[in-house]
Short mmCIF file of C-alpha atoms in Angstrom, two decimals:
data_model
loop_
_atom_site.label_atom_id
_atom_site.label_comp_id
_atom_site.label_asym_id
_atom_site.label_seq_id
_atom_site.Cartn_x
_atom_site.Cartn_y
_atom_site.Cartn_z
CA MET A 1 0.45 -0.32 0.31
CA GLY A 2 3.18 3.11 0.73
CA THR A 3 4.50 1.31 -2.53
CA ILE A 4 0.76 2.21 -4.31
CA ILE A 5 0.73 5.83 -2.00
CA GLN A 6 4.09 6.92 -2.89
CA THR A 7 3.06 5.80 -6.70
CA ILE A 8 -0.12 8.80 -6.31
CA HIS A 9 2.48 11.43 -5.02
CA ASP A 10 4.45 10.64 -7.65
CA ILE A 11 2.50 10.73 -10.42
CA GLY A 12 1.12 14.04 -8.99
CA ASN A 13 4.37 15.82 -9.09
CA LEU A 14 5.04 14.83 -12.59
CA LEU A 15 1.22 16.29 -12.82
CA GLY A 16 2.00 19.71 -11.81
CA GLN A 17 5.69 19.16 -14.10
CA LYS A 18 3.18 19.23 -17.40
CA MET A 19 5.51 16.37 -17.75
CA TYR A 20 2.06 14.47 -18.62
CA ALA A 21 3.78 11.19 -20.74
CA ASP A 22 5.99 10.23 -17.35
CA ALA A 23 2.34 10.44 -15.78
CA PHE A 24 0.13 8.45 -17.87
CA SER A 25 2.87 5.80 -18.21
CA MET A 26 3.26 5.90 -14.80
CA THR A 27 -0.71 5.38 -14.51
CA THR A 28 -1.07 2.54 -16.17
CA GLY A 29 2.41 0.75 -15.14
CA LEU A 30 -0.20 1.37 -11.82
CA LEU A 31 -3.65 0.03 -12.52
CA SER A 32 -1.57 -2.12 -14.87
CA ASP A 33 -0.17 -3.79 -11.00
CA THR A 34 -3.55 -3.10 -8.72
CA ILE A 35 -5.55 -5.44 -11.41
CA TYR A 36 -3.51 -7.79 -11.87
CA THR A 37 -1.87 -8.18 -8.32
CA TYR A 38 -5.73 -7.62 -6.29
CA LEU A 39 -7.84 -8.66 -9.35
CA LEU A 40 -6.88 -11.14 -11.91
CA ILE A 41 -4.22 -13.04 -10.56
CA PRO A 42 -6.95 -14.64 -7.60
CA LEU A 43 -9.82 -14.93 -10.50
CA LEU A 44 -7.19 -16.15 -12.60
CA LEU A 45 -5.44 -19.35 -10.45
CA GLY A 46 -8.71 -19.75 -8.72
CA ILE A 47 -10.86 -20.18 -11.96
CA GLY A 48 -8.59 -21.82 -13.86
CA ILE A 49 -7.55 -24.64 -10.34
CA PHE A 50 -12.31 -25.11 -10.07
CA TYR A 51 -12.71 -26.06 -13.93
CA THR A 52 -9.57 -28.09 -13.78
CA PHE A 53 -10.81 -30.05 -11.22
CA LYS A 54 -14.24 -29.83 -12.52
CA ILE A 55 -13.17 -31.48 -15.81
CA LYS A 56 -10.92 -33.70 -13.28
CA GLY A 57 -8.20 -32.48 -15.68
CA GLY A 58 -9.30 -33.17 -18.43
CA GLN A 59 -8.19 -30.14 -20.84
CA ILE A 60 -4.43 -32.00 -19.99
CA THR A 61 -5.42 -35.79 -20.17
CA ASN A 62 -7.12 -35.23 -23.92
CA ILE A 63 -3.54 -33.37 -25.23
CA GLY A 64 -3.45 -36.24 -27.45
CA HIS A 65 -7.17 -37.08 -28.18
CA ALA A 66 -7.10 -33.19 -29.01
CA ILE A 67 -4.09 -33.14 -31.48
CA LYS A 68 -6.01 -35.71 -33.52
CA LEU A 69 -9.13 -33.40 -33.52
CA ILE A 70 -7.41 -29.94 -34.73
CA SER A 71 -6.77 -32.07 -38.19
CA LYS A 72 -10.53 -32.93 -39.58
CA PRO A 73 -12.74 -31.09 -41.88
CA ALA A 74 -15.13 -28.65 -41.36
CA GLU A 75 -18.87 -30.75 -41.16
CA ASP A 76 -19.51 -28.70 -44.08
CA LYS A 77 -17.29 -27.54 -46.32
CA ASN A 78 -17.87 -23.15 -46.64
CA SER A 79 -17.85 -23.26 -43.21
CA ILE A 80 -14.40 -22.92 -41.39
CA SER A 81 -12.52 -26.17 -40.10
CA PRO A 82 -10.79 -26.12 -36.57
CA PHE A 83 -7.45 -26.40 -37.97
CA LYS A 84 -7.61 -22.40 -39.58
CA ALA A 85 -10.11 -21.59 -36.68
CA PHE A 86 -7.28 -21.96 -34.52
CA THR A 87 -5.54 -20.33 -36.67
CA ILE A 88 -6.72 -16.85 -36.28
CA SER A 89 -6.64 -17.08 -32.71
CA ALA A 90 -2.76 -17.96 -32.70
CA ALA A 91 -1.89 -15.44 -34.74
CA SER A 92 -3.11 -13.34 -32.51
CA HIS A 93 -1.23 -14.76 -29.17
CA ILE A 94 1.33 -15.52 -31.08
CA GLY A 95 3.08 -12.75 -31.28
CA THR A 96 4.86 -10.34 -30.17
CA GLY A 97 4.52 -11.19 -25.96
CA ASN A 98 6.19 -15.02 -27.54
CA ILE A 99 9.52 -12.99 -27.42
CA VAL A 100 9.24 -9.06 -26.27
CA GLY A 101 7.03 -9.51 -23.75
CA VAL A 102 8.44 -13.70 -22.46
CA ALA A 103 11.87 -11.49 -22.33
CA ALA A 104 10.51 -8.48 -20.30
CA ALA A 105 9.58 -11.03 -17.91
CA VAL A 106 12.64 -13.39 -17.11
CA SER A 107 14.89 -9.76 -16.19
CA ILE A 108 12.65 -8.16 -13.85
CA GLY A 109 11.16 -11.69 -12.38
CA GLY A 110 14.18 -13.88 -13.13
CA PRO A 111 14.35 -18.11 -14.75
CA GLY A 112 11.31 -18.53 -11.66
CA ALA A 113 8.86 -16.44 -13.72
CA VAL A 114 9.44 -19.30 -16.95
CA PHE A 115 7.40 -21.45 -14.01
CA TRP A 116 4.82 -19.97 -12.72
CA MET A 117 4.11 -18.73 -17.31
CA TRP A 118 3.85 -23.01 -17.20
CA VAL A 119 1.75 -23.09 -13.68
CA THR A 120 -0.47 -20.01 -15.93
CA ALA A 121 -0.76 -22.50 -19.18
CA LEU A 122 -2.23 -25.94 -17.51
CA ILE A 123 -4.01 -23.73 -15.26
CA GLY A 124 -5.42 -21.83 -18.12
CA GLY A 125 -5.87 -24.39 -19.63
CA ALA A 126 -9.46 -25.38 -18.12
CA SER A 127 -9.89 -21.83 -18.22
CA SER A 128 -9.30 -21.95 -22.20
CA PHE A 129 -11.47 -24.99 -22.26
CA VAL A 130 -15.24 -23.57 -20.18
CA GLU A 131 -14.86 -20.18 -22.38
CA ASN A 132 -14.37 -21.23 -26.17
CA THR A 133 -17.23 -23.95 -25.70
CA LEU A 134 -19.38 -21.43 -24.43
CA GLY A 135 -18.33 -20.03 -27.40
CA GLN A 136 -18.91 -22.28 -29.73
CA VAL A 137 -22.45 -23.60 -27.93
CA PHE A 138 -23.75 -19.75 -28.06
CA LYS A 139 -22.36 -19.73 -31.61
CA GLU A 140 -24.72 -18.04 -35.17
CA ARG A 141 -25.39 -18.71 -38.63
CA ASN A 142 -23.98 -16.07 -40.47
CA PRO A 143 -26.40 -16.40 -44.33
CA ASP A 144 -22.99 -17.62 -45.68
CA GLY A 145 -23.46 -20.38 -43.41
CA THR A 146 -19.91 -19.43 -41.34
CA PHE A 147 -19.93 -19.23 -37.84
CA LYS A 148 -20.23 -15.72 -35.58
CA GLY A 149 -20.30 -15.94 -31.34
CA GLY A 150 -18.06 -15.01 -28.54
CA PRO A 151 -18.11 -13.41 -24.76
CA ALA A 152 -20.87 -10.83 -26.07
CA PHE A 153 -22.48 -13.52 -27.51
CA TYR A 154 -22.75 -16.13 -24.41
CA MET A 155 -23.06 -13.12 -22.18
CA GLU A 156 -26.52 -11.80 -23.84
CA LYS A 157 -27.97 -15.77 -24.90
CA ALA A 158 -27.37 -17.58 -21.24
CA LEU A 159 -26.31 -14.59 -18.82
CA GLY A 160 -28.57 -12.24 -19.93
CA LYS A 161 -27.53 -9.53 -20.15
CA PRO A 162 -27.11 -7.56 -23.40
CA LYS A 163 -25.62 -4.24 -22.06
CA LEU A 164 -22.63 -6.34 -20.75
CA ALA A 165 -22.93 -8.10 -24.51
CA ALA A 166 -21.91 -4.63 -25.63
CA LEU A 167 -19.74 -3.25 -23.13
CA PHE A 168 -17.51 -6.38 -23.85
CA SER A 169 -18.27 -5.61 -27.81
CA VAL A 170 -16.79 -2.41 -27.35
CA VAL A 171 -13.98 -2.48 -25.41
CA ILE A 172 -12.67 -6.00 -27.37
CA ALA A 173 -12.85 -3.99 -30.40
CA VAL A 174 -11.10 -1.34 -29.36
CA VAL A 175 -8.33 -3.53 -27.02
CA TYR A 176 -7.30 -6.17 -29.18
CA GLY A 177 -8.26 -4.30 -33.21
CA ILE A 178 -6.62 -0.26 -32.21
CA ASN A 179 -4.42 -0.72 -28.52
CA PHE A 180 -2.94 -4.36 -29.09
CA ASN A 181 -2.67 -4.19 -33.05
CA ALA A 182 -0.40 -0.96 -31.92
CA MET A 183 2.21 -2.19 -29.41
CA GLN A 184 2.72 -5.91 -32.87
CA ALA A 185 3.28 -2.73 -35.00
CA ASN A 186 5.96 -0.72 -32.67
CA THR A 187 7.72 -3.92 -31.82
CA ILE A 188 8.36 -4.26 -35.97
CA ALA A 189 8.84 -0.28 -36.43
CA ALA A 190 11.30 -1.11 -33.84
CA GLY A 191 13.26 -3.90 -35.52
CA PHE A 192 12.78 -2.76 -38.55
CA ASN A 193 14.38 0.94 -37.39
CA SER A 194 17.43 -1.73 -35.01
CA SER A 195 18.29 -3.63 -37.66
CA PHE A 196 18.25 -2.60 -40.90
CA GLY A 197 17.59 1.77 -40.13
CA LEU A 198 13.92 1.33 -41.75
CA ASP A 199 12.54 5.06 -40.76
CA LYS A 200 9.73 3.72 -39.13
CA LYS A 201 7.34 6.37 -41.33
CA ILE A 202 8.47 3.79 -44.23
CA VAL A 203 7.31 0.30 -41.78
CA ALA A 204 3.99 2.03 -41.09
CA PHE A 205 2.81 2.62 -44.48
CA VAL A 206 4.54 -0.77 -45.44
CA LEU A 207 2.27 -2.88 -42.92
CA ILE A 208 -1.21 -0.90 -43.71
CA ILE A 209 -0.17 -1.63 -47.84
CA LEU A 210 0.16 -5.45 -46.61
CA ALA A 211 -3.10 -5.66 -43.39
CA GLY A 212 -5.55 -4.44 -45.38
CA LEU A 213 -5.20 -5.90 -48.24
CA ILE A 214 -6.44 -8.99 -45.48
CA ILE A 215 -8.28 -7.85 -43.62
CA PHE A 216 -10.32 -5.54 -46.39
CA GLY A 217 -11.22 -9.65 -47.85
CA GLY A 218 -12.97 -10.48 -44.53
CA LEU A 219 -13.24 -14.08 -42.81
CA ARG A 220 -12.25 -16.42 -45.35
CA ARG A 221 -9.32 -14.40 -46.08
CA ILE A 222 -7.39 -13.78 -42.46
CA ALA A 223 -8.86 -17.40 -42.49
CA ASP A 224 -6.47 -18.27 -45.27
CA VAL A 225 -3.80 -16.73 -44.67
CA THR A 226 -3.52 -17.19 -40.91
CA SER A 227 -3.78 -21.19 -41.60
CA LEU A 228 -0.12 -20.55 -44.20
CA LEU A 229 1.38 -18.13 -41.55
CA VAL A 230 1.40 -19.49 -38.44
CA PRO A 231 2.44 -23.16 -38.88
CA PHE A 232 5.69 -21.40 -41.48
CA MET A 233 6.23 -18.82 -38.33
CA ALA A 234 6.46 -21.48 -35.66
CA ILE A 235 7.96 -23.74 -37.00
CA ILE A 236 11.10 -21.72 -38.50
CA TYR A 237 11.15 -19.83 -34.80
CA MET A 238 11.49 -23.15 -33.05
CA ALA A 239 13.99 -25.05 -35.57
CA VAL A 240 16.85 -22.24 -34.46
CA VAL A 241 15.90 -22.48 -30.56
CA LEU A 242 16.14 -25.73 -31.06
CA PHE A 243 19.70 -26.00 -32.48
CA ILE A 244 20.41 -23.10 -28.89
CA VAL A 245 19.55 -26.01 -27.01
CA ILE A 246 21.65 -28.65 -28.40
CA LYS A 247 24.52 -26.13 -28.16
CA ASN A 248 24.14 -26.28 -24.57
CA ILE A 249 22.77 -28.68 -23.57
CA ALA A 250 25.38 -29.85 -21.46
CA LEU A 251 23.87 -26.23 -19.60
CA ILE A 252 20.46 -27.82 -19.71
CA PRO A 253 20.39 -29.10 -16.33
CA HIS A 254 21.38 -26.00 -15.11
CA MET A 255 18.89 -24.01 -16.91
CA PHE A 256 16.11 -26.08 -15.31
CA GLY A 257 17.28 -25.54 -11.08
CA LEU A 258 17.02 -21.74 -11.72
CA ILE A 259 14.00 -22.00 -12.63
CA PHE A 260 13.09 -24.35 -10.01
CA GLU A 261 15.70 -22.66 -7.79
CA GLY A 262 14.02 -18.59 -9.00
CA ALA A 263 10.58 -19.89 -9.10
CA PHE A 264 10.32 -20.30 -5.25
CA SER A 265 12.99 -18.65 -3.90
CA LEU A 266 12.00 -16.05 -1.12
CA LYS A 267 15.36 -14.21 -0.51
CA ALA A 268 15.75 -10.77 -1.49
CA GLY A 269 18.11 -9.31 -5.00
CA PHE A 270 17.54 -9.67 -8.37
CA GLY A 271 15.39 -12.10 -10.08
CA GLY A 272 14.90 -13.30 -6.09
CA LEU A 273 11.87 -12.26 -5.47
CA PHE A 274 9.07 -14.90 -5.34
CA GLY A 275 6.12 -12.92 -5.37
CA THR A 276 7.72 -11.24 -7.92
CA ALA A 277 7.91 -14.12 -10.05
CA ILE A 278 5.45 -14.89 -9.54
CA LEU A 279 3.04 -11.77 -10.67
CA ASN A 280 5.11 -10.80 -13.84
CA GLY A 281 4.74 -14.85 -14.25
CA ILE A 282 1.13 -15.39 -14.83
CA ARG A 283 1.51 -11.85 -16.24
CA ARG A 284 3.50 -12.99 -19.35
CA GLY A 285 2.31 -15.75 -19.58
CA LEU A 286 -1.78 -15.18 -19.75
CA PHE A 287 -0.88 -11.89 -22.29
CA SER A 288 0.29 -14.37 -23.55
CA ASN A 289 -1.36 -17.31 -24.54
CA GLU A 290 -4.52 -14.62 -23.77
CA ALA A 291 -6.30 -18.49 -21.73
CA GLY A 292 -9.27 -16.47 -19.52
CA MET A 293 -10.11 -13.10 -21.28
CA GLY A 294 -12.38 -13.88 -23.75
CA ALA A 295 -10.76 -13.14 -27.04
CA VAL A 296 -9.36 -17.20 -28.25
CA PRO A 297 -14.04 -17.67 -28.06
CA ASN A 298 -13.66 -15.24 -30.78
CA ALA A 299 -11.69 -17.33 -33.05
CA SER A 300 -13.46 -20.13 -31.90
CA ALA A 301 -16.52 -20.22 -32.47
CA VAL A 302 -16.29 -20.06 -35.93
CA ALA A 303 -14.92 -23.74 -36.43
CA ASP A 304 -17.71 -25.87 -37.56
CA VAL A 305 -16.91 -29.08 -35.34
CA SER A 306 -20.27 -31.89 -34.34
CA HIS A 307 -19.12 -30.55 -30.34
CA PRO A 308 -19.21 -27.86 -28.89
CA ALA A 309 -16.36 -30.15 -26.85
CA LYS A 310 -13.97 -31.08 -29.40
CA GLN A 311 -13.52 -26.96 -30.15
CA GLY A 312 -12.49 -26.83 -26.45
CA LEU A 313 -9.88 -29.14 -26.32
CA ILE A 314 -8.41 -27.76 -29.74
CA GLN A 315 -8.26 -24.50 -27.64
CA ALA A 316 -6.98 -25.79 -24.85
CA LEU A 317 -4.19 -26.64 -26.50
CA GLY A 318 -3.41 -24.29 -28.60
CA VAL A 319 -1.97 -22.29 -24.25
CA TYR A 320 -0.09 -25.14 -24.50
CA LEU A 321 1.46 -24.46 -27.68
CA ASP A 322 1.62 -20.90 -27.44
CA THR A 323 3.12 -21.40 -23.41
CA ILE A 324 4.93 -24.42 -22.81
CA LEU A 325 6.21 -24.32 -26.39
CA VAL A 326 6.91 -20.92 -28.27
CA CYS A 327 7.32 -19.13 -24.62
CA SER A 328 8.42 -21.19 -22.91
CA ALA A 329 11.32 -21.68 -26.42
CA THR A 330 11.97 -17.42 -25.76
CA ALA A 331 12.80 -18.29 -22.33
CA PHE A 332 15.52 -21.34 -22.25
CA VAL A 333 17.76 -18.75 -25.09
CA VAL A 334 18.28 -15.93 -22.71
CA ILE A 335 18.54 -17.54 -19.40
CA LEU A 336 21.42 -19.76 -21.52
CA SER A 337 22.88 -16.69 -22.80
CA GLY A 338 23.40 -15.88 -19.03
CA GLU A 339 22.96 -13.21 -15.78
CA GLY A 340 25.37 -11.30 -17.70
CA ILE A 341 22.44 -10.57 -20.66
CA TYR A 342 19.35 -10.75 -18.92
CA ALA A 343 20.16 -9.10 -15.82
CA SER A 344 21.62 -6.38 -18.02
CA ASP A 345 19.87 -3.13 -19.01
CA LEU A 346 17.70 -4.08 -21.75
CA LYS A 347 14.97 -4.36 -22.29
CA GLY A 348 11.82 -5.99 -23.98
CA LEU A 349 13.28 -6.66 -27.87
CA GLU A 350 16.94 -6.03 -26.87
CA ILE A 351 16.71 -8.73 -24.77
CA THR A 352 15.84 -10.73 -26.63
CA GLN A 353 18.41 -10.14 -29.45
CA ALA A 354 21.82 -9.61 -26.97
CA ALA A 355 20.48 -13.81 -26.25
CA LEU A 356 20.44 -15.24 -29.84
CA ALA A 357 23.26 -12.99 -30.96
CA ASN A 358 25.19 -14.67 -27.85
CA GLU A 359 24.15 -17.90 -29.17
CA VAL A 360 24.11 -18.09 -33.15
CA GLY A 361 25.88 -14.36 -33.91
CA SER A 362 25.08 -11.51 -35.28
CA TRP A 363 22.91 -12.59 -37.62
CA SER A 364 20.30 -13.70 -35.56
CA ASN A 365 19.52 -10.29 -35.72
CA TYR A 366 17.69 -9.74 -38.78
CA PHE A 367 16.17 -13.72 -37.98
CA LEU A 368 14.60 -12.09 -34.92
CA THR A 369 13.37 -9.41 -36.44
CA PHE A 370 11.70 -11.25 -39.26
CA CYS A 371 10.25 -13.62 -36.85
CA VAL A 372 9.08 -10.70 -35.11
CA LEU A 373 7.81 -9.94 -38.57
CA MET A 374 5.76 -12.87 -38.27
CA PHE A 375 5.24 -12.93 -34.96
CA ALA A 376 3.20 -9.53 -35.11
CA PHE A 377 1.70 -9.22 -38.44
CA SER A 378 0.05 -12.62 -37.90
CA SER A 379 -1.51 -10.90 -34.23
CA ILE A 380 -2.59 -8.12 -35.96
CA VAL A 381 -4.68 -9.84 -38.85
CA GLY A 382 -6.20 -11.65 -35.93
CA ASN A 383 -6.39 -9.06 -33.81
CA TYR A 384 -7.66 -7.52 -36.51
CA TYR A 385 -10.87 -10.51 -36.71
CA TYR A 386 -11.57 -10.10 -33.43
CA GLY A 387 -12.88 -6.70 -33.15
CA GLU A 388 -14.53 -7.46 -36.49
CA ASN A 389 -16.25 -10.01 -34.65
CA ASN A 390 -17.79 -7.50 -32.46
CA ILE A 391 -18.64 -4.47 -34.61
CA LEU A 392 -20.73 -7.14 -36.54
CA LYS A 393 -22.41 -8.02 -33.16
CA LEU A 394 -22.91 -3.84 -31.76
CA ASN A 395 -24.91 -3.80 -35.41
CA PHE A 396 -24.54 -0.58 -36.08
CA GLY A 397 -25.16 -0.23 -39.24
CA LYS A 398 -23.90 -1.39 -42.91
CA ASN A 399 -20.56 0.97 -43.11
CA ALA A 400 -18.93 1.01 -39.28
CA LEU A 401 -18.01 -2.80 -40.25
CA ASN A 402 -15.21 -0.81 -43.11
CA ILE A 403 -14.51 2.38 -40.85
CA TYR A 404 -13.64 0.06 -37.79
CA ARG A 405 -10.82 -1.12 -40.64
CA VAL A 406 -9.44 2.37 -41.37
CA ILE A 407 -9.65 3.18 -38.17
CA VAL A 408 -6.84 -0.07 -37.21
CA LEU A 409 -5.35 0.66 -39.59
CA ILE A 410 -4.66 4.20 -38.15
CA ALA A 411 -3.64 2.86 -34.51
CA VAL A 412 -1.15 0.97 -36.74
CA ILE A 413 0.69 3.86 -37.97
CA LEU A 414 0.61 5.25 -34.52
CA GLY A 415 1.61 2.91 -33.22
CA CYS A 416 5.03 2.21 -35.37
CA VAL A 417 6.34 5.81 -34.38
CA GLY A 418 4.70 6.35 -31.36
CA ASP A 419 6.51 5.30 -27.20
CA PHE A 420 6.45 1.73 -26.40
CA SER A 421 6.62 1.98 -22.67
CA ILE A 422 2.87 4.11 -22.88
CA VAL A 423 1.50 0.92 -25.63
CA TRP A 424 2.16 -1.73 -23.79
CA ASN A 425 1.02 -0.08 -20.17
CA THR A 426 -1.96 0.69 -22.24
CA GLY A 427 -2.46 -3.16 -23.39
CA ASP A 428 -1.37 -4.19 -19.85
CA VAL A 429 -4.50 -2.04 -18.27
CA PHE A 430 -7.21 -3.39 -20.87
CA MET A 431 -6.45 -6.54 -20.96
CA GLY A 432 -6.67 -7.18 -17.20
CA ILE A 433 -10.27 -5.45 -18.13
CA MET A 434 -10.95 -7.17 -19.87
CA ALA A 435 -9.96 -10.76 -18.88
CA VAL A 436 -11.78 -10.22 -15.09
CA ILE A 437 -14.77 -9.26 -17.14
CA ASN A 438 -14.73 -12.89 -18.91
CA LEU A 439 -13.05 -14.68 -15.74
CA VAL A 440 -16.50 -13.54 -13.20
CA VAL A 441 -18.92 -14.79 -16.25
CA LEU A 442 -16.95 -17.66 -16.36
CA ILE A 443 -18.23 -18.14 -12.51
CA PHE A 444 -22.11 -18.36 -13.60
CA LEU A 445 -21.88 -20.19 -16.98
CA GLY A 446 -18.81 -22.29 -16.27
CA LYS A 447 -21.28 -25.23 -14.88
CA ILE A 448 -22.16 -25.00 -18.71
CA SER A 449 -18.94 -25.99 -20.65
CA VAL A 450 -18.94 -28.15 -17.98
CA GLY A 451 -21.91 -30.19 -18.70
CA VAL A 452 -21.01 -30.59 -22.37
CA TYR A 453 -18.30 -32.09 -21.35
CA ASN A 454 -18.90 -34.47 -19.58
CA ASP A 455 -21.92 -35.50 -22.34
CA TYR A 456 -18.62 -35.60 -25.18
CA MET A 457 -16.84 -37.59 -22.63
CA LYS A 458 -20.30 -39.88 -22.22
CA GLN A 459 -19.86 -39.96 -26.10
CA LEU A 460 -16.44 -40.76 -26.12
CA LYS A 461 -16.82 -43.76 -24.03
CA GLU A 462 -18.91 -45.28 -25.56
CA GLY A 463 -16.81 -45.33 -28.74
CA LYS A 464 -18.80 -43.21 -30.43
CA ASP A 465 -17.89 -39.12 -32.60
CA PRO A 466 -19.70 -37.41 -30.72
CA VAL A 467 -22.27 -35.16 -32.16
CA PHE A 468 -24.09 -32.30 -30.33
CA ASN A 469 -27.87 -32.52 -29.68
CA PRO A 470 -28.02 -29.15 -26.84
CA GLU A 471 -31.64 -31.42 -25.60
CA ASP A 472 -28.69 -33.80 -23.83
CA VAL A 473 -27.35 -31.87 -22.07
CA LYS A 474 -28.83 -30.53 -18.77
CA GLU A 475 -27.64 -27.84 -18.20
CA LEU A 476 -29.27 -26.43 -21.55
CA LYS A 477 -32.15 -27.21 -20.31
CA PRO A 478 -32.82 -23.03 -19.57
CA TYR A 479 -31.67 -22.05 -23.18
CA LEU A 480 -32.55 -24.40 -25.55
CA ASP A 481 -34.19 -21.79 -27.23
CA LYS A 482 -31.02 -19.53 -26.91
CA ILE A 483 -29.05 -21.60 -29.25
CA THR A 484 -29.45 -22.00 -32.86
CA ALA A 485 -26.54 -22.81 -34.24
CA TRP A 486 -26.51 -26.18 -34.61
CA ASN A 487 -30.50 -26.83 -35.05
CA LYS A 488 -29.74 -27.93 -38.19
CA ARG A 489 -27.80 -31.25 -37.69
#
């Protein structure tokens, strides 16, 4: 509490000196820390543990099954397949957080932060299953045969809160389409400026041309692009990390020792504060995999599957792909590079650049810039779709979507030339608010997903390829008239 009071005092002094940018940055930092420490982390862990118990750890025990499900075709050839829906969400959450955010987490919280990212992923998989299954249950069919859905849909239909649904739609459209896309663009511009000396305005111009060609093409073009881009970028990045890990194979036991020791160390000093490791590990884990935030259901709802639980399990798998695989890859490179790099005065992208250069040479700066472009650009596309889905839900009129698209492109431009700390801190605040709203909603509606999961597992144990009939799930009895996308099976 003393730290909070002191920070408020410092903000007042900055305002008195008309240092508005510094005051804004400090204010968003204070809000972010408060939201995460006192609201989000308890909610995230509590709800994740509760639903892990309710589905008997199904988000973990069904990983192999989820891998098989991801390759299944769409039920209708005119719809979006489970894999393409998965890549839209993966495009959004496999972004600069996997490179910049993870490096920052290790720098601030020490190697122990990595352990808490893993914990966040394992527990968060249950929250992810619940929200994505809800998104599937209450999705709606579009005239062209595709689907749409997300938290705004289940908030309105199942919770009976249309005003809350509208508020959430506005928040997610602003946070993802505008704020988060500015963050991704900021990292791309910084990388190209640092590696190639390229003017950030030029980067902005190229980005809006490429992004515009995709986002003005609608859902099908977005799905086609992400289904090609996401696997390619993940494989390329993981191949280089695997080389570095093999190169340092003798240091791997020591690296894991640092991770587990730092995760539970109460010793004061750099990276040793128990609370700091937890806070930064959970914050960056959540920022990266988005479990429970209410974002991913916007993408997963478009998948055409025979049972909602299928996409729920697939999206839980996405949490592990993002955090335990890709985030860990960055963390391993940073930790293996030594404390001299991750405990230095370097920040964010600079830490990862220095770590890679230390392991494979200076050419890695160009490689990392390319990776940042791929990761961040795919996130811009995925983030935009989250916004589009909710703009359409709000029914602002036939021109609203095109206006929103233009605003998104303007945000990309501003992100390229804006201040990193302000952009990042603001994103943290809004992400935290979004996640708190959605997690509270999951407390009330999660029992529906548990019922759907039990129905799915019952059919699976009977040797069937499960098919969803809402009338077979007792938890759905009060909502049968609200479930419209499953009546043409």
